[in-house]
Every structure is written in C-alpha cells, then in structure tokens.
XYZ file of C-alpha atoms in Angstrom:
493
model
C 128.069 95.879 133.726
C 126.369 99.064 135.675
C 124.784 99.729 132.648
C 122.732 96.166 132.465
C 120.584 96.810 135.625
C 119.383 100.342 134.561
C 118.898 98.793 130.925
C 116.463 95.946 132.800
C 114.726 98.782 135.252
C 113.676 100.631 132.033
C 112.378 97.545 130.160
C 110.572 96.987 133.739
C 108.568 100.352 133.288
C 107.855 100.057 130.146
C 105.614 96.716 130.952
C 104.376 98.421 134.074
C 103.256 100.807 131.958
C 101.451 98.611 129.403
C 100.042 96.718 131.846
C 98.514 99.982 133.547
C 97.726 101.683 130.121
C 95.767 97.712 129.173
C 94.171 97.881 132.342
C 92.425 101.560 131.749
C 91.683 101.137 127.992
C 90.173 97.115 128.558
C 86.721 98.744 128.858
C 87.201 99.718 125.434
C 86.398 97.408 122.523
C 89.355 96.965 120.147
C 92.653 95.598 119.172
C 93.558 93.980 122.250
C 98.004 94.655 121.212
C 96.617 98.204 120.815
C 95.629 98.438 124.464
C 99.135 97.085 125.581
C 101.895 99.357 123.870
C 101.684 102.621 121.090
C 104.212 100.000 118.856
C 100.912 99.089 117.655
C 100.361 102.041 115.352
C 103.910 102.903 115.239
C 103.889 99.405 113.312
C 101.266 100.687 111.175
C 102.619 104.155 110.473
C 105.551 102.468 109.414
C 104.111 100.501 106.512
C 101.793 103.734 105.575
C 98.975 101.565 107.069
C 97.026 103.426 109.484
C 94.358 105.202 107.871
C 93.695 101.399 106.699
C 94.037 100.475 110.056
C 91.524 102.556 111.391
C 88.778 101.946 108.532
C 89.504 97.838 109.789
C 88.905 99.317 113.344
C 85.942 101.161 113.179
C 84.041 98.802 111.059
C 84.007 95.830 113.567
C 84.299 97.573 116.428
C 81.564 100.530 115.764
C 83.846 103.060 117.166
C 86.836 105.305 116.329
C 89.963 104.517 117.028
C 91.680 105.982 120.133
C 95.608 105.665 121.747
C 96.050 103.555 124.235
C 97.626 105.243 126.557
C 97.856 108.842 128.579
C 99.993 110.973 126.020
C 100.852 114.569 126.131
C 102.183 117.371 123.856
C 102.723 114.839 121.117
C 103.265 117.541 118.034
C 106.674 118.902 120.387
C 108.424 115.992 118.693
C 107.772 117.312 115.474
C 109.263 120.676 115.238
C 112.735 121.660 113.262
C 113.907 122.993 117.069
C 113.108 123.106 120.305
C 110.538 125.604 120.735
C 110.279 126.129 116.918
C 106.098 125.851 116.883
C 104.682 126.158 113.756
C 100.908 127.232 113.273
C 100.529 122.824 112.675
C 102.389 121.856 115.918
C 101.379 124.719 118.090
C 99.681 123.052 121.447
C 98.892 126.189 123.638
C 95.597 127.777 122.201
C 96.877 131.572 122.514
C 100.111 130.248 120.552
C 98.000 129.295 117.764
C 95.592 132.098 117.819
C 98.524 134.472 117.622
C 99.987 132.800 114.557
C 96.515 131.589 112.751
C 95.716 135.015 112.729
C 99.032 136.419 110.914
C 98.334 133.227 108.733
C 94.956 134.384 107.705
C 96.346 137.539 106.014
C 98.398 135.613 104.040
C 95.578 133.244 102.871
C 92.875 135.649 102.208
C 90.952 135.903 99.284
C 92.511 139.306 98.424
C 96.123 137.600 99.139
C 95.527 134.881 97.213
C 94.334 136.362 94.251
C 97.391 138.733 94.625
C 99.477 135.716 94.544
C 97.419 134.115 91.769
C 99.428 135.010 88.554
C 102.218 132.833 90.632
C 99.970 130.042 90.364
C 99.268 130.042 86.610
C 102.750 130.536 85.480
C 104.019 127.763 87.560
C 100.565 125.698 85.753
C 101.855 126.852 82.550
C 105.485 125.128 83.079
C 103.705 121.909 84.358
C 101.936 121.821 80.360
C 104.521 123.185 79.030
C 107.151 120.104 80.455
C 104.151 117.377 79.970
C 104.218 118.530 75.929
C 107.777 117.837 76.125
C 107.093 114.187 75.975
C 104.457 114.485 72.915
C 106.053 113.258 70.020
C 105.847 115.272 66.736
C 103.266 114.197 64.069
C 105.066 111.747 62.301
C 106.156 109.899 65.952
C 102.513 109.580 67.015
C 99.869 111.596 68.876
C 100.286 110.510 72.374
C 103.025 110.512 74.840
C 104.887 107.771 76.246
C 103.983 107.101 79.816
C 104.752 109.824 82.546
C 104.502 109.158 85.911
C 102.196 112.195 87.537
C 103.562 111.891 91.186
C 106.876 113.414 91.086
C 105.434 115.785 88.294
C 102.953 116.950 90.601
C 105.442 116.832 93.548
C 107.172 119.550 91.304
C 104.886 121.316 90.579
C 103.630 121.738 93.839
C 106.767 122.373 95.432
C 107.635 125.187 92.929
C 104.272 127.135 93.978
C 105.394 126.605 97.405
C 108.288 127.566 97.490
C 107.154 131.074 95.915
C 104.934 131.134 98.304
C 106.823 130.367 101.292
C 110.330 131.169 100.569
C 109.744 133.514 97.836
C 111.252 131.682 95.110
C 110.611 129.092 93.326
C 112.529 125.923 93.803
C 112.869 125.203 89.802
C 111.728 121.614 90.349
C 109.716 121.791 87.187
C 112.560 122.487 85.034
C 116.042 121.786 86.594
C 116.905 118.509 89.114
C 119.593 120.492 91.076
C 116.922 121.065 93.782
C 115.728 117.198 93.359
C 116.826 116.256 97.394
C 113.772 118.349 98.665
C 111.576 115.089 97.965
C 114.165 112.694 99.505
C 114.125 115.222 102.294
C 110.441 115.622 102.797
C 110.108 111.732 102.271
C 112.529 110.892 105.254
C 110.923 114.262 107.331
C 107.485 112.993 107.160
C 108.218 109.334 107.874
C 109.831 110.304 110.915
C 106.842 112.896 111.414
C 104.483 109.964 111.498
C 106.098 107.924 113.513
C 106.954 109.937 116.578
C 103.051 110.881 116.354
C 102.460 107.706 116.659
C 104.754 107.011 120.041
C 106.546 109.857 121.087
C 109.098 108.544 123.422
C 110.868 106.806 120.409
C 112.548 110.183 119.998
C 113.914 109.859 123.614
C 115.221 106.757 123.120
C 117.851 107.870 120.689
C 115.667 107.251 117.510
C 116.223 110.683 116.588
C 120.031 110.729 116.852
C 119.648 107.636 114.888
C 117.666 108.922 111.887
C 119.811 112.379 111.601
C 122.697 110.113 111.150
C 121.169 108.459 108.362
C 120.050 111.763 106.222
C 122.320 114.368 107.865
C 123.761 115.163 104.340
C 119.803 115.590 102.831
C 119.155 117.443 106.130
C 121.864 119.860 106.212
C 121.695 120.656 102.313
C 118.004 121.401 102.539
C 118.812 123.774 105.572
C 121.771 125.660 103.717
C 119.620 126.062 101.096
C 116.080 127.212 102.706
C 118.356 129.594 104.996
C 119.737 131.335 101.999
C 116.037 131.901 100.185
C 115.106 133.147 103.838
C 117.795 135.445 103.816
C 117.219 136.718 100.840
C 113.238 137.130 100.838
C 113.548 138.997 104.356
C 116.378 141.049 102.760
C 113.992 142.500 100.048
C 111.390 144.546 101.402
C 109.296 145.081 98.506
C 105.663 145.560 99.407
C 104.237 144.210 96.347
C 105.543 140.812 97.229
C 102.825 139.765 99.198
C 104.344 136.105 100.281
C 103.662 134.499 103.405
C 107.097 135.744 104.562
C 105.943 139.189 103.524
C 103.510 138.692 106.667
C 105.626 136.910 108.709
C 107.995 139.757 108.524
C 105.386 141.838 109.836
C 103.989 140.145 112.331
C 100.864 140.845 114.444
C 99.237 143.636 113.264
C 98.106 145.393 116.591
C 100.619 143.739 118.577
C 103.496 143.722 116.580
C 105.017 141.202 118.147
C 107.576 139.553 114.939
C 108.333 136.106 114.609
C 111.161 135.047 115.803
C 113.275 133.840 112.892
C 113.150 130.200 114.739
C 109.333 130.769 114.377
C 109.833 131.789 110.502
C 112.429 128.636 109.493
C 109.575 126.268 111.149
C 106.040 127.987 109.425
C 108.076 127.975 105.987
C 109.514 124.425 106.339
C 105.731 123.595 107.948
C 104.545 125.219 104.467
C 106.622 123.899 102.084
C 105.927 119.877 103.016
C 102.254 120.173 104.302
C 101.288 122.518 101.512
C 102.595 121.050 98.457
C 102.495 116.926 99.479
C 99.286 117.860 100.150
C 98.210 119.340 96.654
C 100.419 117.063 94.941
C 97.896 113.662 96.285
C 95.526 115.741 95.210
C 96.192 116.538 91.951
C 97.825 112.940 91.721
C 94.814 111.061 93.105
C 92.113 113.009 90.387
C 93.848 112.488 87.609
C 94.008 108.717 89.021
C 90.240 108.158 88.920
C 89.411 110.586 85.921
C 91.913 108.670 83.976
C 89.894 104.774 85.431
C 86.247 106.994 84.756
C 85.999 107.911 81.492
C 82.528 109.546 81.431
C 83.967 111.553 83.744
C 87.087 112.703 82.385
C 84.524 113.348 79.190
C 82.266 115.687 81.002
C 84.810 117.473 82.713
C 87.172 118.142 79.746
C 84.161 119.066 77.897
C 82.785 121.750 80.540
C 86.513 123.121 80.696
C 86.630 123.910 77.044
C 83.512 124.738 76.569
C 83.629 127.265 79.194
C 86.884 128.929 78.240
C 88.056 130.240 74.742
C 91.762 129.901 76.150
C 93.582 128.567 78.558
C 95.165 132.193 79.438
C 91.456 132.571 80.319
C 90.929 130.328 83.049
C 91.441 131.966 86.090
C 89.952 131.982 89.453
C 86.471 134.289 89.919
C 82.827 133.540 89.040
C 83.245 131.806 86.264
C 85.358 129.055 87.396
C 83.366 129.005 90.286
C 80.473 128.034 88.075
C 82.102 124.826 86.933
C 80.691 123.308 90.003
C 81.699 119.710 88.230
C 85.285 120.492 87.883
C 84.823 121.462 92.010
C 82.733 117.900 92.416
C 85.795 116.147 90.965
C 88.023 117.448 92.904
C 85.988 116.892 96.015
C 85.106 113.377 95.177
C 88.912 112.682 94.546
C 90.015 114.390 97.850
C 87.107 112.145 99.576
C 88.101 108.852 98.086
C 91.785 109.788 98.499
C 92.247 112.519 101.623
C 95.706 114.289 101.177
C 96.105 113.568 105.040
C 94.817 110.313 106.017
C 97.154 110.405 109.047
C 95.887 109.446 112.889
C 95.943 112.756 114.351
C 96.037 113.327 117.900
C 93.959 115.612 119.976
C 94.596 115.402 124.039
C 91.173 115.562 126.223
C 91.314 118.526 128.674
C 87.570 118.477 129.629
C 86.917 116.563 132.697
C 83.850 114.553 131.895
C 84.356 114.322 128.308
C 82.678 110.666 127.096
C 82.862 108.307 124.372
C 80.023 106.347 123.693
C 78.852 106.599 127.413
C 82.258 105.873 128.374
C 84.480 108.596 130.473
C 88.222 109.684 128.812
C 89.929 111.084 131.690
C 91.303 114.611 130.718
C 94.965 113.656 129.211
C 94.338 111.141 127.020
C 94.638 111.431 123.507
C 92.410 110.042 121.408
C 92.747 109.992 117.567
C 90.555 110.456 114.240
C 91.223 109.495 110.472
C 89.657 111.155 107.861
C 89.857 108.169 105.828
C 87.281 106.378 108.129
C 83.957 108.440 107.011
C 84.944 109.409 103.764
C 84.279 105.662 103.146
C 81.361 104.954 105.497
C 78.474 103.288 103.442
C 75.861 104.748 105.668
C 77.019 107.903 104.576
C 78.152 107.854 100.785
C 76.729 104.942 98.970
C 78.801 102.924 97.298
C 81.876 104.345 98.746
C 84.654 103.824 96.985
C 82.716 104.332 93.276
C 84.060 107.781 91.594
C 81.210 109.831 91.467
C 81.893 113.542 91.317
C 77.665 113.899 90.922
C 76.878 112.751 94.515
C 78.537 116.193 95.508
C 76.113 118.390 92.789
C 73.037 120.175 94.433
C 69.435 118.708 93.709
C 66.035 119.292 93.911
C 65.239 116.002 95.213
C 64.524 116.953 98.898
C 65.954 113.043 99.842
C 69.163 113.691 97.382
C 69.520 117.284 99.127
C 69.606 115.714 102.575
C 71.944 113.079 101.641
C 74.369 115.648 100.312
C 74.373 117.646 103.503
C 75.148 114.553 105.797
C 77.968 113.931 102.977
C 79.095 117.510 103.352
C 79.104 117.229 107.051
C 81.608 113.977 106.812
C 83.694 115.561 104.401
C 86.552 116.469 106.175
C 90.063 116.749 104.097
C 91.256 119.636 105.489
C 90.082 118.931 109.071
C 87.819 120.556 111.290
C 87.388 123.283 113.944
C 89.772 125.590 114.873
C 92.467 123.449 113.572
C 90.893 123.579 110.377
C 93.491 123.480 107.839
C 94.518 127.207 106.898
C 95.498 126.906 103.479
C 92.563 124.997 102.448
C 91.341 128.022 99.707
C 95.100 128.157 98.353
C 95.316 124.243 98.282
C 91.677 124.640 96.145
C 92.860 127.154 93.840
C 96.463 125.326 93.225
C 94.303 122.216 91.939
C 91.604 123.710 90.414
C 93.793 126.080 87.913
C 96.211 123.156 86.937
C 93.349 120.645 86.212
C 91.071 123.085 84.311
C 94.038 124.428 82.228
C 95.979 121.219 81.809
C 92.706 119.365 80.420
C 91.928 122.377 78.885
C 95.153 121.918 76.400
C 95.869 118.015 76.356
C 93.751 115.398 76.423
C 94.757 112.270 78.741
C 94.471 108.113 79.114
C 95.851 105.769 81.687
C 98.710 104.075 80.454
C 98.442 100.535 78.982
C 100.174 97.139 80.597
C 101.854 96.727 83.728
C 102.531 100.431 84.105
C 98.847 101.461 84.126
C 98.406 99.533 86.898
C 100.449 101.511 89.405
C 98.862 103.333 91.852
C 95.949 100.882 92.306
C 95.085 98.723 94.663
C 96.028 94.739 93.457
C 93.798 92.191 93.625
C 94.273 89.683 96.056
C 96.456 92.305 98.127
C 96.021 92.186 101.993
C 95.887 95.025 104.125
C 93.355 96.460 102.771
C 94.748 97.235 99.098
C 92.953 94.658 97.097
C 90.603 97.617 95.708
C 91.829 97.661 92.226
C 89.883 101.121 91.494
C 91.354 103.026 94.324
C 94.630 104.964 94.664
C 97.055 103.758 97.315
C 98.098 106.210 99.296
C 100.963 105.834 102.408
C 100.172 107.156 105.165
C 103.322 109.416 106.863
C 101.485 112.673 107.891
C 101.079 113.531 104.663
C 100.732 110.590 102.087
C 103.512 108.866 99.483
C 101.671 107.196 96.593
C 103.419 106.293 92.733
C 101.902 107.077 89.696
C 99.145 107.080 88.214
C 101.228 106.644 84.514
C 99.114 108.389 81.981
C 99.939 109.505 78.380
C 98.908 112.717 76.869
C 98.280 114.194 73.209
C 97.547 117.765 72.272
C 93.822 117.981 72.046
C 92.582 117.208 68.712
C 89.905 119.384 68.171
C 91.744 122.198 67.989
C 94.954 123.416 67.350
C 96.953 125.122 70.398
C-alpha cells in the first residue's frame, strides 16, 4: 500500500507542473492543451502528425510553434548509451565542434568523389533489380507495380552501410539483412517521441519498448559490431570510409573516438543518412510520376545530356542539369526528409519572440515543413514546380527565388546544418539521372496508384491528393509511390 501515496505525490507534480508550465506560456497564443502538458505533441509524434501540426499552428496563430514547458538536454534520450553522443545529439558546442570537424573530412568534396564509384555501383544494382520485374517482349513492355519505398530504403541503406560500416548491407539483393528497417522503424519512433517529452524515458517507457524489440535490437547490434570489427581491423588507406576517419581521429589533436563514440556516429549514419535519401528519392519519383511535363523534360535533359549511363557521374556536367537539381529541390521542399519538431534550448538571456521574452532554458521548436509551404513565400505551395527554383532575368522572379532560397531549409540551418547534405545530393542525383536515364516510368493504375497520396476527404491535414504523405518520427515513414517501369523505347540498352 506504501507504494499508492508516492504513486499520488508524483501524479501531484506532474499537475503542479502543468499548471506552472500553463501559467508561463498563457501569454503565448496557441493550443491551449499544448500549454498544459508535452503529451500534446507526444500525441502528435505518435500518429506521424507534427510537422502537420505545426503548419495548423502557425497558420492561425501567426507564429511558430514552441514547447510548453522549461526542457533541457532533450537529444541525451536519444543516444545508443549513456554518454554515446553522436555529431546529431551532441549538446555541448566544443563536443560538436570536435566531431563536426572529423566529420567534414569524411564529407568533403575530395572524399566524396573518392567514395563516388560506391555510389554508382550500388545505383547500378537498384536498375539492375527494377529490370527484374520487366517482362520479356512477348509478356509486355512495362512492369507490374513496384513499390519504391522499401526499394529506395535498400538502396539507401546499402550506400550507407559502405559508407559507414564499410560494407554493404546487401539489402538490394538478399533479405537476410531485412530487420534493419523493422529496426530503424521502431528506433526512430521511439526517437520522436522522447523528443517530444523526455521524461517518458524515466518513467519506464524505455524498459518497456526494449522489451518489445529486444530480439530486432540485439540482432542489429551483433551484426553492426561485427562490420565494426572488421572495418577497424583493416587498415587499408585507400578505404576512405567515414570509419577510415573516425579511426583517426582529430587531426592535430589526435584525440580517437572512443569506440562508444564510433557504434553511435555509425548507427547515427546509417538511419539519418539513408531514411533520409530514401524520402527523397521516394517523394521525387512521387510527383514526377503525378507531373508528367515534368518527368518529360527531365528524362529528356538526362538523355540528351549523356551518351550512357556509365557516363553520368558527378562534375560539371551534371552540375549543368540545373533541372534535374530543381526537381530534386522542389521534391525535398514539398516533401522535407526531416519534417520533425526539433528542439533548440534558449541560453541567451533576453532572447524574444515576437516582442515576447523566452527565459534562457526553454526550448522552443521549428518544422521545416511550415515555410516550405508558406504562400507568401512560394506561390501556390503545394503545386510541383521544379522551375520556381531556375535562375531568371526577371529582376521580380530573381528576388522571389532568393526569399525561396532563404526558406529552403531541408537539411537545416546554422551550425547544425546537416553534414552530409553534399553526400545526401549526390546519392539522389546519380540514381535519378541514371535510373531515368535507362527506364522510363508511370504511376501505377487503380487503387495501388493511389498510395502515397493524400485522400480526399482525409482529416488531419492529408486530404491533399497531389502530395506525398510522409510520417513524421525524426526521420519520416511514407508507402509507395507504386510505379511501373519499361526499358526506354527509343533505344536499345
């Protein structure tokens, strides 16, 4: 019976604490169960809501949306182990420093286009698996319906895990490594949601949820241990991974990694990275496949351009397809691969709002989803149109496009700018230019071609029938889109 009054004293706090959080944030407009408890979003983040959430937010109240209550060192729920920072999670400033600057070696130009050939083979294996499902002549021309998510998932994934383990996973082309997604699936869910109120993890949510995918867990661990193992076993110079700079650590200080450090930046690398390029690639060939003046233009540029596919590769020439980069762009701003809330604590002591003060300790939280779709920004918002991005001479177009430039923010901004953001570019750009290089593409007919859009008459905010839904758990789950494919008729491959 001891156990009943404690149980009541802590249910006690907890309103105290509402009722002192309402009390501070009542000056604020907005969502009045917001100001009273962090359940709020956590509701939300649950249902993969609260990018949505936030657009809702912002338009009628003319603000972003911030957390409720005083917060602190929310990304220390997040990490494999205590103490296991990655360069994502890292709070203290000199923590990050130290470990954004190892990070940039590894994702510099010169390492990236070191690391390049990776890419393309691993592009190769994605066209080479979609031709699988083209029947021969005599069974048709085009393809049955494939579903592009978990094909991109592999995809991704396998150029990760080069890149961050030093092998491949062989997602593309065997199922034995399969788990990972039901791994990273439960991982970022979990992610999300203790970002969202981190306390849940010290209320036993976290014994709770290791009990449910301790088998996933634990396999994923054996497994990412070994490929650690082995990569830091081989000391090959030539390999120029981001374990091969991991390994070597600060350049003047030489301070290594410690291997805690190493499990979390690969683990770190291996969801964030290739979730991240799979929505991408995922939501483009969504609203190419829905535009098909579009998908015309840009398949035409990509051929044109090229003689081969072995010839598209990254330099000045690719760089000159500036509408395969306006696709991409336009896809990423219609469909950010991180739509997530994410937190960033006050430390300044008169920072304001809107002429209101935020007392230093409060976190206070930003979607990207919110300006991407701002009509005062990009008219007609949620319209495909890779040629708003395109330069002009039009000195009213020109200054249009650099307020759009300045709310395009995918990959963040600041110092916390997302690292990766030229290997995410070049991942997408090679597979799209040398997939619609070889095969030519259409969105799926009947029920099936309709998954991945919005439905009309949805609530929630996913009654847009022309956008891709995306679920918002740090990084984003989405299905489909289902699209068939054909070898390209004009020419035999």
């Amino acid at each position: 019976m001891a156990a009943f009054p404690l149980i009541g004293e802590h249910i006690a706090l907890l309103i105290l604490v509402a009722i002192a959080g309402a009390i501070f944030v009542i000056r604020f407009p907005g969502p009045k169960l917001a100001s009273i408890s962090d359940l709020w979003t956590v509701w939300y983040s649950i249902k993969g809501q609260s990018h949505l959430k936030a657009y809702d937010v912002h338009r009628e109240y003319e603000i972003y949306h911030g957390s409720s209550t005083l917060k602190s060192n929310v990304y220390e729920t997040i990490t494999p182990a205590p103490g296991a920072f990655s360069t994502f999670t890292a709070i203290d400033r000199h923590m990050h420093q130290r470990k954004r600057k190892v990070f940039s070696q590894a994702f510099s130009e010169s390492a990236i286009s070191a690391f390049e050939p990776t890419i393309r083979r691993h592009c190769e294996i994605f066209i080479t698996e979609l031709a699988k499902a083209i029947p021969s002549v005599s069974g048709g021309r085009w393809s049955q319906p494939l579903n592009m998510t978990p094909r991109t998932r592999h995809y991704a994934t396998d150029v990760m895990g080069d890149f961050g383990f030093g092998r491949s996973f062989d997602m593309q082309t065997s199922t034995r490594n399969h788990f990972l997604m039901k791994a990273t699936d439960g991982a970022t869910l979990v992610a999300g949601i203790y970002c969202q109120y981190p306390k849940l993890k010290d209320y036993g949510m976290g014994r709770l949820v290791a009990l449910l995918g301790v088998a996933t867990k634990e396999r994923f661990g054996r497994l990412a241990k070994m490929l650690i193992d082995e990569r830091l076993s081989d000391d090959t110079e030539n390999r120029r991974d981001l374990l091969h700079f991991i390994s070597k650590g600060d350049k003047k200080t030489r301070e290594p990694f410690s291997m805690n450090e190493v499990w979390a930046e690969s683990r770190f690398t291996l969801i964030a990275g290739a979730e991240t390029t799979a929505t991408a690639i995922s939501s483009i060939l969504f609203y190419l496949s829905r535009n098909p003046a579009s998908l015309t233009r840009l398949t035409s540029l990509i051929r044109t351009t090229y003689p081969s596919r072995d010839d598209i590769q990254l330099g000045p020439k690719l760089t000159q397809c500036t509408y395969l980069w306006a696709s991409i762009d336009e896809a990423m701003r219609l469909s950010p691969s991180v739509v997530a809330i994410l937190w960033r604590q006050v430390i300044a002591e008169n920072f304001t709002i809107d002429g209101e003060h935020v007392p230093a300790g409060c976190d206070l939280g930003f979607s990207s989803y919110v300006p991407h779709h701002d009509a005062s920004i990009f008219i007609d918002p949620y319209a495909f149109k890779p040629e708003r991005w395109l330069a002009s001479s039009n000195p009213e177009d020109q200054s249009r496009l650099e307020m759009q430039q300045r709310a395009f923010t995918p990959f963040g901004l600041g110092p916390r700018k997302c690292i990766g953001m030229r290997m995410a570019y070049a991942e997408v750009a090679l597979c799209l230019a040398k997939t619609l290089w070889a095969l030519d593409l259409r969105r799926a007919k009947d029920g099936v071609g309709r998954i991945g859009a919005g439905r009309k008459g949805a609530k929630d905010g996913r009654e847009k029938e022309e956008e891709f839904q995306l679920f918002e758990h740090i990084t984003c789950r989405h299905d489909g889109p289902y699209l068939e494919w054909a070898w390209r008729s004009d020419k035999a491959i």
